[in-house]
XYZ file of C-alpha atoms in Angstrom:
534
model
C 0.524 -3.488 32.796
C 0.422 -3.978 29.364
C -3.512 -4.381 27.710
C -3.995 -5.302 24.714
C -7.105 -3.575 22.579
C -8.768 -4.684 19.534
C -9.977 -2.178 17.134
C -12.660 -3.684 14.105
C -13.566 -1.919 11.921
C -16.421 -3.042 9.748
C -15.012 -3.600 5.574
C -17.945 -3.347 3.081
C -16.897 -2.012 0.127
C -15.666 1.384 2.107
C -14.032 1.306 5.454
C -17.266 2.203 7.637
C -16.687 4.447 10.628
C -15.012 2.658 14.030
C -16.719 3.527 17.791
C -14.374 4.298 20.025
C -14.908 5.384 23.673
C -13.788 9.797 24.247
C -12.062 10.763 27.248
C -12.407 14.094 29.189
C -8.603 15.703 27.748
C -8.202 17.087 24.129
C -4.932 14.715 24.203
C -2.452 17.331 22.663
C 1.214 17.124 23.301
C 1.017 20.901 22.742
C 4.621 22.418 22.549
C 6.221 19.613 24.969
C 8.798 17.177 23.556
C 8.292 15.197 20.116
C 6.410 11.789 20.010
C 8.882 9.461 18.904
C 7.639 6.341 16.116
C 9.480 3.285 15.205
C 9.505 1.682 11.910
C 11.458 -0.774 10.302
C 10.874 0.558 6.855
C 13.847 1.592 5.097
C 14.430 4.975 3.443
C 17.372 5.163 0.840
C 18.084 6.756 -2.312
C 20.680 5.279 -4.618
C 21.607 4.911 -8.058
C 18.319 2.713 -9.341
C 15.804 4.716 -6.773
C 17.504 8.240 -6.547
C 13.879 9.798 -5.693
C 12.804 8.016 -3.123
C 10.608 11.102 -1.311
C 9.011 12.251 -4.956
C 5.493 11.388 -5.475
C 6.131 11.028 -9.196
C 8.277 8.065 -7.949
C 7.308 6.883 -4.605
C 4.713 3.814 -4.170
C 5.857 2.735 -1.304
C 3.878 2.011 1.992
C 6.617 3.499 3.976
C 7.307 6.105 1.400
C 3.688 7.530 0.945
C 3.830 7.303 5.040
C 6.604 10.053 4.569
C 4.565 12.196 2.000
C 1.417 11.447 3.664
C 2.068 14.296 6.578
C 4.132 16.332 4.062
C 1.862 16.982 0.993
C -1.760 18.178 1.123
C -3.944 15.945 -1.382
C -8.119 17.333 -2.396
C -9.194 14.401 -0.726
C -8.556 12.041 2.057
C -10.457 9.105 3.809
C -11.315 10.328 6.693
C -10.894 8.494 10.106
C -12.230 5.564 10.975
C -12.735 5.124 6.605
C -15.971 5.795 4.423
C -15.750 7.748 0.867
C -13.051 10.449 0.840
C -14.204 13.846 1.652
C -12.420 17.348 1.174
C -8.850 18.018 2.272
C -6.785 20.702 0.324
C -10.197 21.354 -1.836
C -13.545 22.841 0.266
C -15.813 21.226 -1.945
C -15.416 18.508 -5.111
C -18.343 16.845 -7.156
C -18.792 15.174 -10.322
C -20.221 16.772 -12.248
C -22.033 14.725 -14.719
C -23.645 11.612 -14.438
C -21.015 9.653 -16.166
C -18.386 10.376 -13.778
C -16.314 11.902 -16.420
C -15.616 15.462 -15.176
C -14.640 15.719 -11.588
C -14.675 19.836 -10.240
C -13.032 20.690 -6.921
C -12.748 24.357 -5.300
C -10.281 25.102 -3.034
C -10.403 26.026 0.861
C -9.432 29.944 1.341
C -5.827 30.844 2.247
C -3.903 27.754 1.154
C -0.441 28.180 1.103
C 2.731 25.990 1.369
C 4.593 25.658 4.237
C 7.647 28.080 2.739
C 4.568 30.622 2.211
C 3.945 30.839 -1.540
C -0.167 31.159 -1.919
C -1.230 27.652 -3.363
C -3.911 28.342 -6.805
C -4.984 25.814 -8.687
C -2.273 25.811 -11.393
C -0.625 24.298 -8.417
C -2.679 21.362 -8.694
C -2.607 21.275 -12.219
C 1.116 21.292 -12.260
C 1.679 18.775 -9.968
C -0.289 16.117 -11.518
C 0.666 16.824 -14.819
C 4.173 16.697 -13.523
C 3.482 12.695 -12.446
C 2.111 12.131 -16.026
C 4.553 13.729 -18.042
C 7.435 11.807 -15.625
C 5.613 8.437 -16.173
C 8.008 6.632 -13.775
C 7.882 3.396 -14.410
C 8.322 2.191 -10.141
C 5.480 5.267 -9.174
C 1.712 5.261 -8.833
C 1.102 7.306 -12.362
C -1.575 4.333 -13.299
C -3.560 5.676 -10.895
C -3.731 9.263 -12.784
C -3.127 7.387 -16.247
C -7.568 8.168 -16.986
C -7.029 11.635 -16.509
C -7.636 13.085 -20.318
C -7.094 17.303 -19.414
C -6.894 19.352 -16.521
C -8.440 23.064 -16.400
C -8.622 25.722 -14.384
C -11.037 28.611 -14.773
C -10.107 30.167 -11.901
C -7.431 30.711 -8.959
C -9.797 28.217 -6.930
C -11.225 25.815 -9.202
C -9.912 22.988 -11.079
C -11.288 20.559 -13.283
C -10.304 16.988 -14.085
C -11.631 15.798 -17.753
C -11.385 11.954 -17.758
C -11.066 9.581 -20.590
C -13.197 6.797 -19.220
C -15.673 7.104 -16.076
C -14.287 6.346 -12.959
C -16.263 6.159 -9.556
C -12.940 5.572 -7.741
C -11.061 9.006 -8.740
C -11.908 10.421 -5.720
C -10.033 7.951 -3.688
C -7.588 8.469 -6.241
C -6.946 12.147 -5.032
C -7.023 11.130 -1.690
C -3.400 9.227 -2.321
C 0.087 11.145 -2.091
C 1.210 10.603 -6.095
C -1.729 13.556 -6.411
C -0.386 15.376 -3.465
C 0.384 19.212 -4.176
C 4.057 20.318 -4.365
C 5.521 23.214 -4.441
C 6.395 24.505 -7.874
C 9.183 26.127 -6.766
C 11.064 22.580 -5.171
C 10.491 20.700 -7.917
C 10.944 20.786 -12.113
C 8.178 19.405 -14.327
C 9.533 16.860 -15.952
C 12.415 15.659 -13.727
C 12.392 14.031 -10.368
C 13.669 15.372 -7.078
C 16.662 13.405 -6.132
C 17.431 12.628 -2.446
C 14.736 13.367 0.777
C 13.149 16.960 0.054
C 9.354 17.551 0.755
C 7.937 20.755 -0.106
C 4.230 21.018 0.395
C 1.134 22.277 2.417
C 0.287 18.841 4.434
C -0.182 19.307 8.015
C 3.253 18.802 9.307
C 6.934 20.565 8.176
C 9.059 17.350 7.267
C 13.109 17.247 7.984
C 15.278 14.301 7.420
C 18.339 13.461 9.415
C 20.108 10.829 7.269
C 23.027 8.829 6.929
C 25.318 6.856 4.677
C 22.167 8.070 1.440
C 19.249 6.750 4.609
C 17.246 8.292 6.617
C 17.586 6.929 10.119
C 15.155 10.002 11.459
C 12.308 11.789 9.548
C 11.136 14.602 11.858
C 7.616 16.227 11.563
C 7.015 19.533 13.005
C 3.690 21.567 13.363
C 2.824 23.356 10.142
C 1.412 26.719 11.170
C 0.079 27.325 7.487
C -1.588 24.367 7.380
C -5.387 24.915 6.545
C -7.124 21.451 6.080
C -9.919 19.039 7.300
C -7.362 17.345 9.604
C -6.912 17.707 12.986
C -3.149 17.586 15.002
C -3.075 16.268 18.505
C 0.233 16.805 18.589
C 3.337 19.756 17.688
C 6.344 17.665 16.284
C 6.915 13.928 15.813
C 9.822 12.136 15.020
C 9.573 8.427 12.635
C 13.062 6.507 13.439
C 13.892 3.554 11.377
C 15.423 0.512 12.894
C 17.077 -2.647 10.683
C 14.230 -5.013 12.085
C 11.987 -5.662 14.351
C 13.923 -7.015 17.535
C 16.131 -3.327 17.723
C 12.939 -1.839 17.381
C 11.704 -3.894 20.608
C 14.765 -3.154 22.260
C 13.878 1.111 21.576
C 10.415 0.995 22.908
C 11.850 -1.040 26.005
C 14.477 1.294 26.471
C 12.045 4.204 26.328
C 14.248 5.761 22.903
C 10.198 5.300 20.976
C 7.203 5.902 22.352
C 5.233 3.623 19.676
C 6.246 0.526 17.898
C 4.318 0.638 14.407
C 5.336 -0.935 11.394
C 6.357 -3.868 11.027
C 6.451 -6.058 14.614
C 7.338 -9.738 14.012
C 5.304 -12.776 14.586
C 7.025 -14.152 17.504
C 7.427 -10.197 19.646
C 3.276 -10.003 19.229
C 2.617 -13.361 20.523
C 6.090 -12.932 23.285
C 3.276 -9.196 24.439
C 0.598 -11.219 24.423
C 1.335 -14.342 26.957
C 3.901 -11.977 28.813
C 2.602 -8.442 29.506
C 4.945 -5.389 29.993
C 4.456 -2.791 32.277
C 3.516 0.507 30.810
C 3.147 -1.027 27.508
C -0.105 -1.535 25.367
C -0.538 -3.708 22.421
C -3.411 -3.038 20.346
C -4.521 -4.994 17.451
C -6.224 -3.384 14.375
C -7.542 -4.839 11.039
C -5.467 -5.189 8.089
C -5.445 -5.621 4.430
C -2.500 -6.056 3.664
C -2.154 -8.505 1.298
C 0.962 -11.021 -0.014
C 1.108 -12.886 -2.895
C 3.168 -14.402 -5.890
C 3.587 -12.970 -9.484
C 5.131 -14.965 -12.395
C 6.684 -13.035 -15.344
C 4.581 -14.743 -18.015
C 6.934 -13.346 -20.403
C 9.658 -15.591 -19.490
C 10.108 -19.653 -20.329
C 9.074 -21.395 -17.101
C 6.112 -18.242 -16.389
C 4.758 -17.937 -19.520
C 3.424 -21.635 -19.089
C 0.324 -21.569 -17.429
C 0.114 -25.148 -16.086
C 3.558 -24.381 -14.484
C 1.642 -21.513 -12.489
C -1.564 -24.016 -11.784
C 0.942 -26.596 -10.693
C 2.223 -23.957 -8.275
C -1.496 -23.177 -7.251
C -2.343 -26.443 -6.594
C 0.467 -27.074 -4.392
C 1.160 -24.492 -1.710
C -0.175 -24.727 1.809
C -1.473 -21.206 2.598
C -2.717 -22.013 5.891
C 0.700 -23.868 7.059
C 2.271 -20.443 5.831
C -0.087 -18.359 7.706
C -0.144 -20.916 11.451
C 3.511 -21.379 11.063
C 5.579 -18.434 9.977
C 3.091 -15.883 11.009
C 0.810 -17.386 13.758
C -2.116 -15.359 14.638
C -0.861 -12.195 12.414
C -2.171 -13.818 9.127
C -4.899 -16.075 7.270
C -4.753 -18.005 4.556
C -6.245 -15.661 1.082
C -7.796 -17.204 -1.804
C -8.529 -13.919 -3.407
C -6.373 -10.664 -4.927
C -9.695 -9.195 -2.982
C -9.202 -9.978 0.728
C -11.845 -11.004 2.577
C -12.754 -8.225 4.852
C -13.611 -5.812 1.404
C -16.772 -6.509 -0.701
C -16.641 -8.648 -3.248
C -14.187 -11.531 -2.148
C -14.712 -14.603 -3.188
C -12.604 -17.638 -2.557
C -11.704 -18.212 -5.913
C -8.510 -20.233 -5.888
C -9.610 -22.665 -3.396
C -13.139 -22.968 -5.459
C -10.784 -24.350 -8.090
C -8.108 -25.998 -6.590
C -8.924 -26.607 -3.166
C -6.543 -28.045 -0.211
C -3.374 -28.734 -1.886
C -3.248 -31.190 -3.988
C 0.525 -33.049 -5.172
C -2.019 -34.947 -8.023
C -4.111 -32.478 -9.650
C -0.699 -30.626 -9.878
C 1.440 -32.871 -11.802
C -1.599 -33.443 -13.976
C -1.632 -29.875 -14.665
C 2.100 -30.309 -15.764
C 1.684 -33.527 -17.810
C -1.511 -32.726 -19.487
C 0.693 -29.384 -20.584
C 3.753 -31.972 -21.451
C 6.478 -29.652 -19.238
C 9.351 -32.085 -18.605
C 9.799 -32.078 -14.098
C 11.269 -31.107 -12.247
C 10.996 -27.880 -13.465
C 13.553 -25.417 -12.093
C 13.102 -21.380 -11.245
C 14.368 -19.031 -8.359
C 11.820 -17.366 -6.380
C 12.763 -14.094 -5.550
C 12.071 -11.975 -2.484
C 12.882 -8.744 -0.454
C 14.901 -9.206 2.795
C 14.037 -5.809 5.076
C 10.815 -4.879 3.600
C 7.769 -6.693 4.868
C 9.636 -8.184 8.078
C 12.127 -10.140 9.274
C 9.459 -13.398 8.498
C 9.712 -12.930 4.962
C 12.681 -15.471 4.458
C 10.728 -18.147 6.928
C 8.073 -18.150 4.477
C 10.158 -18.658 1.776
C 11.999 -21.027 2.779
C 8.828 -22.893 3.738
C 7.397 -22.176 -0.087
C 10.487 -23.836 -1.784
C 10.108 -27.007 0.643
C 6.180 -27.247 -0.201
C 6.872 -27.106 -4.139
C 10.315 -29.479 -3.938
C 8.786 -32.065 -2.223
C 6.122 -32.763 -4.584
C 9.362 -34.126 -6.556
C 7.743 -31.746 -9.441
C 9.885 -28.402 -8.851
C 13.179 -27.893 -7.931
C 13.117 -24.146 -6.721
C 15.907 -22.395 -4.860
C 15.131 -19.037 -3.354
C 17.098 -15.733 -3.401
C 16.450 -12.469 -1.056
C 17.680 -8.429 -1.749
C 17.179 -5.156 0.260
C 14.128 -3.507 -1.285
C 16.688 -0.416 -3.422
C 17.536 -3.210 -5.505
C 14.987 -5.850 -5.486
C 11.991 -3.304 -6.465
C 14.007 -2.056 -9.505
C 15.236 -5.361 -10.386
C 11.192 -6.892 -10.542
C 10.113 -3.846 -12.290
C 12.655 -4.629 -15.289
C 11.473 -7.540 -15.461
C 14.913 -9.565 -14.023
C 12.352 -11.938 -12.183
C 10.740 -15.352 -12.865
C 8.823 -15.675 -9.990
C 8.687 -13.021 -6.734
C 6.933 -12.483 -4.051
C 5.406 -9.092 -3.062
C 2.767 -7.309 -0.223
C 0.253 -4.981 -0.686
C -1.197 -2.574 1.193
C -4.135 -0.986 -0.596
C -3.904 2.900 -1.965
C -7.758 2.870 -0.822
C -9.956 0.889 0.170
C -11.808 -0.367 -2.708
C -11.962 -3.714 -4.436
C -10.777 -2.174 -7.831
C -7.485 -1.164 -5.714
C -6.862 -4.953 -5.669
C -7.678 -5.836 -9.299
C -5.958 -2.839 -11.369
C -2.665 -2.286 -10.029
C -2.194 -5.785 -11.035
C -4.289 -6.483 -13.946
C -4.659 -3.499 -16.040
C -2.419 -1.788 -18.547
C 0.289 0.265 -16.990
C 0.203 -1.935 -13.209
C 2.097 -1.723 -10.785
C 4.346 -4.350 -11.296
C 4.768 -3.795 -14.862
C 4.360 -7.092 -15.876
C 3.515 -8.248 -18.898
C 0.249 -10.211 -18.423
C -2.905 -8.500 -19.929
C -6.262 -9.769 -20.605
C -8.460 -8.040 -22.796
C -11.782 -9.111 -21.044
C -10.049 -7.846 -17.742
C -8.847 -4.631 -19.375
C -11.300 -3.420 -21.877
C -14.800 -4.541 -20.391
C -15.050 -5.962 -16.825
C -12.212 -3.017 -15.507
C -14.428 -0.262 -17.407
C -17.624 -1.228 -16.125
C -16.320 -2.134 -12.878
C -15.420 1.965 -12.768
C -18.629 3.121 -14.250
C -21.126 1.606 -11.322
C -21.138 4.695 -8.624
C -22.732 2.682 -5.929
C -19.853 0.115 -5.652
C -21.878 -2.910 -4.422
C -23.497 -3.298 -8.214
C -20.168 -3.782 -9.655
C -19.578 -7.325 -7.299
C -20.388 -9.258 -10.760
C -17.992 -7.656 -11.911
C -15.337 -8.187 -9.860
C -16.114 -12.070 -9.171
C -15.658 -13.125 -12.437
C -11.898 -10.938 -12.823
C -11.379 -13.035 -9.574
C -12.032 -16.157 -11.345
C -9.894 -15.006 -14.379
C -6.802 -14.918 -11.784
C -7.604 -18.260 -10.550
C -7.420 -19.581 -13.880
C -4.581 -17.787 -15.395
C -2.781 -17.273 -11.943
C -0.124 -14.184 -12.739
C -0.251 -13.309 -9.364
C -1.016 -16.189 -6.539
C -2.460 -14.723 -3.350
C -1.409 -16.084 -0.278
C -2.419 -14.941 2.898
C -4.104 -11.638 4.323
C -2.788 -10.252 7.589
C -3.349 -8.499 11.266
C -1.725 -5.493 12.346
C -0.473 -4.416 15.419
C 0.930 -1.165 17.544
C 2.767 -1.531 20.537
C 2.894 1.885 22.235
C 3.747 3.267 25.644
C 0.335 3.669 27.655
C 0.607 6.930 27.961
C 0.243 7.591 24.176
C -3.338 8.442 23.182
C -4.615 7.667 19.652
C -3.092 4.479 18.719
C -6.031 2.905 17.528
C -6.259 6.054 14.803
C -2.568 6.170 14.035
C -2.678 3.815 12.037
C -5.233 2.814 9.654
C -6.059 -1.109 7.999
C -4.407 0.256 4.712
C -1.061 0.602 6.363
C -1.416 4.233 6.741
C 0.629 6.375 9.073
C -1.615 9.056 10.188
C 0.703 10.670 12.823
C -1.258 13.903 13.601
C -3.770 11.226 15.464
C -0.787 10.506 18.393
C -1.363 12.830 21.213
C -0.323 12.494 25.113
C -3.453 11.806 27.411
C -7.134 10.420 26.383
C -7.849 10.307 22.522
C -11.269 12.050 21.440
């Protein structure tokens, strides 16, 4: 019979460590037949994202979940959360008390899985190699602070930063500074197609079709030498087009585990009407969805336009009726399970409100209704996506103050099409690159973010970012962080809207579940074993 678990972590700041109960058997599948992992993420490389699989490019959820088991990083978060501690490297340290220079030695015998001895020029080339590409659609704003690199030995390296930064270790922990091999990849060009070369703990292989992969396979890396530890020899990561064939696999015993992303109405269908042999288990999230508004453009670039659209949407009719018990309603960029929420939107506009929103627009003298096309993706944060937009347009159209149509693309295009700036209004997930409350302020806020838009405040970027960095015990820089909160609920370039749940269905005789997958969104597939989890 199917039981359904609940895994909470507590979120302070740092993900602090989760209790769970040990059984008697180390759990490993040994050398029997692959554990096989559904996803409905998508995996394609075309003409506008021809590098889907290279970390100078990828910033992706499902992407990094690829590179994640591929590439070695120095760091990683280890389970269960807390500060990053040594992957790839044996030791690393700041070294000053500025947190300026960050030093990291290397574990003995480190080599890539094609054999090649890894040094630390390795490392020096492969994060130089994300800088010098500067892709505009990859994570190189998280290495953007790094000033020089050196290496005075074979084992050592040292990062020189520009500014201090508390949160570089969490940083090194993420797969744009994994290590790859020199030999795979050219310095400044990406690596078109599927490829992985690295030293992570698992070989990776891609059977794919029509330019997408429809299997990634992951097999044992005997030269893996890491803190990490594999319950299992070989797993395979299928992709489905949505979440109903994905049901239809795990029923049909094709998967063993349904991970990202169920739908709404399969969790609650598990949860009144039990399957045999099936467990659902239900983990934290943050995960985060939201708006952004090209201020740039004519209708975005007016900020009582964006307060009108603040004061009007229903967050928790979104979050009860599109995504029922998966989601709550999120007045923050900072959800509230991490430090240093506050509920900043609703502190200034409250329950919506069809008044205080067309005096927003009159006050301003914009001329109503006033027209835009919010944009969306169609198979890249589930099949409820278009519900919710849907149920958007109707909350701003019948105010009688907008007249918004809505239009959805597959993630290839839509992604490249936002980050040129093609959009006047889109909406857009997030699932943190660690846990930290500056992971939710920068990537949106500060030069060179994520969504390469336009807005930039030089408070935000130039004193409250800076110092936000500088504190080392992250609890002192809260001030910090609530008033950059109440910036966004003033300005509003992005919107947040709700915060959600996740959830794992898996066959019960799959151990590690509750490990496999982390509140950041994190695949961490070397946790899936056969028998009890330890």
């Amino acid at each position: 019979m199917m039981r359904k678990s609940l895994v909470l972590p507590v979120v302070a700041g740092l993900l602090a460590p989760v209790l769970v109960a040990c059984g008697g058997s180390d759990g490993s599948s040994g050398d029997g037949e692959a554990i096989v992992v559904g996803t409905t993420d998508q995996f394609t490389a075309t003409e506008e994202s021809p590098a889907p699989l290279d970390p100078a490019f990828a910033y992706d959820t499902g992407s990094w979940n690829i590179l994640r088991q591929s590439l070695q990083t120095l760091m990683h978060v280890p389970r269960g959360g807390g500060a990053p501690v040594p992957e790839a490297a044996s030791s690393c340290r700041f070294s000053d008390n500025q947190n300026e220079s960050y030093r990291c030695e290397l574990r003995d015998g480190l080599k890539f899985a094609g054999g090649a001895d890894i040094t630390s020029e390795d490392v020096k080339f492969s994060i130089e190699r994300v800088i010098d590409i500067n892709s505009e659609a990859g994570a190189v704003g998280l290495l953007k602070n790094i000033d020089t690199i050196e290496t005075p030995s074979d084992t050592e390296v040292i990062f020189h930063l520009k500014t201090p930064d508390a949160t570089f270790p969490y940083k090194l922990s993420t797969p744009v500074a994994g290590i790859v091999d020199p030999e795979s990849y050219e310095g400044k060009t990406l690596r078109d197609g599927f490829g992985v070369n690295g030293s992570g703990p698992y070989k990776f292989d891609a059977e794919v079709k029509d330019g997408k992969i429809v299997k990634a396979v992951f097999t044992k890396n005997d030269s893996y030498k890491g803190d990490l530890k594999l319950r299992n020899s070989k797993v395979e990561l299928r992709s489905y087009p949505d979440a109903a064939a994905m049901g239809k696999a795990l029923d049909s015993g094709e998967i063993d585990v349904m991970a990202r992303t169920m739908a709404p109405g399969q969790i609650e269908e598990m949860t009144a009407k039990p399957k045999d042999s099936v467990e659902l288990t239900e983990m934290p999230g943050l995960e985060i969805r939201y708006l952004a508004f090209d201020t740039d453009e004519p209708v975005g670039k007016e900020k009582a336009v964006r307060q009108a659209v603040a004061s009007l949407v229903d967050r928790g009719q979104i979050a009860s009726e599109v995504y029922g018990a998966t989601a709550e309603p999120l007045y923050s960029l900072i959800p509230a399970t991490i430090t240093a929420h506050t509920n900043s939107f609703f502190n200034k506009y409250g329950e919506p409100n069809r008044a205080e929103a067309a005096k927003f627009l009159e006050d301003a003298g914009v001329e109503t209704p006033v027209k835009f096309t919010m944009h969306y993706t169609t198979d890249h944060y589930g099949e409820a996506t278009a519900k919710e937009f849907e149920m958007l347009k109707e909350q701003l159209n019948s105010s009688g103050l907008f007249q918004v149509d809505t239009k959805g693309a597959v993630w290839s295009k839509f992604r490249p099409a936002q980050t040129r700036g093609e959009y006047t209004v889109y909406g857009m997930g997030w699932f943190p690159d660690f846990p930290d409350p500056d992971n939710y302020i920068a990537p949106f806020l500060d030069e060179d973010n994520f969504l390469n838009a336009p807005y930039a405040n030089p408070k935000v970027i130039k004193e409250l970012i800076p110092q936000s960095r500088s504190e080392a015990e992250r609890s002192a820089a809260a001030s910090a962080f609530s008033e950059m909160q109440d910036i966004v609920a003033e300005d509003v370039p992005v919107l947040p809207l709700w915060q959600g749940k996740q959830y794992v269905a898996a066959a019960d005789d799959i151990s590690g579940v509750e490990w496999a997958l982390n509140p950041s969104g994190e695949l961490l597939l070397w946790e899936l074993g056969t028998g009890s989890a330890v």
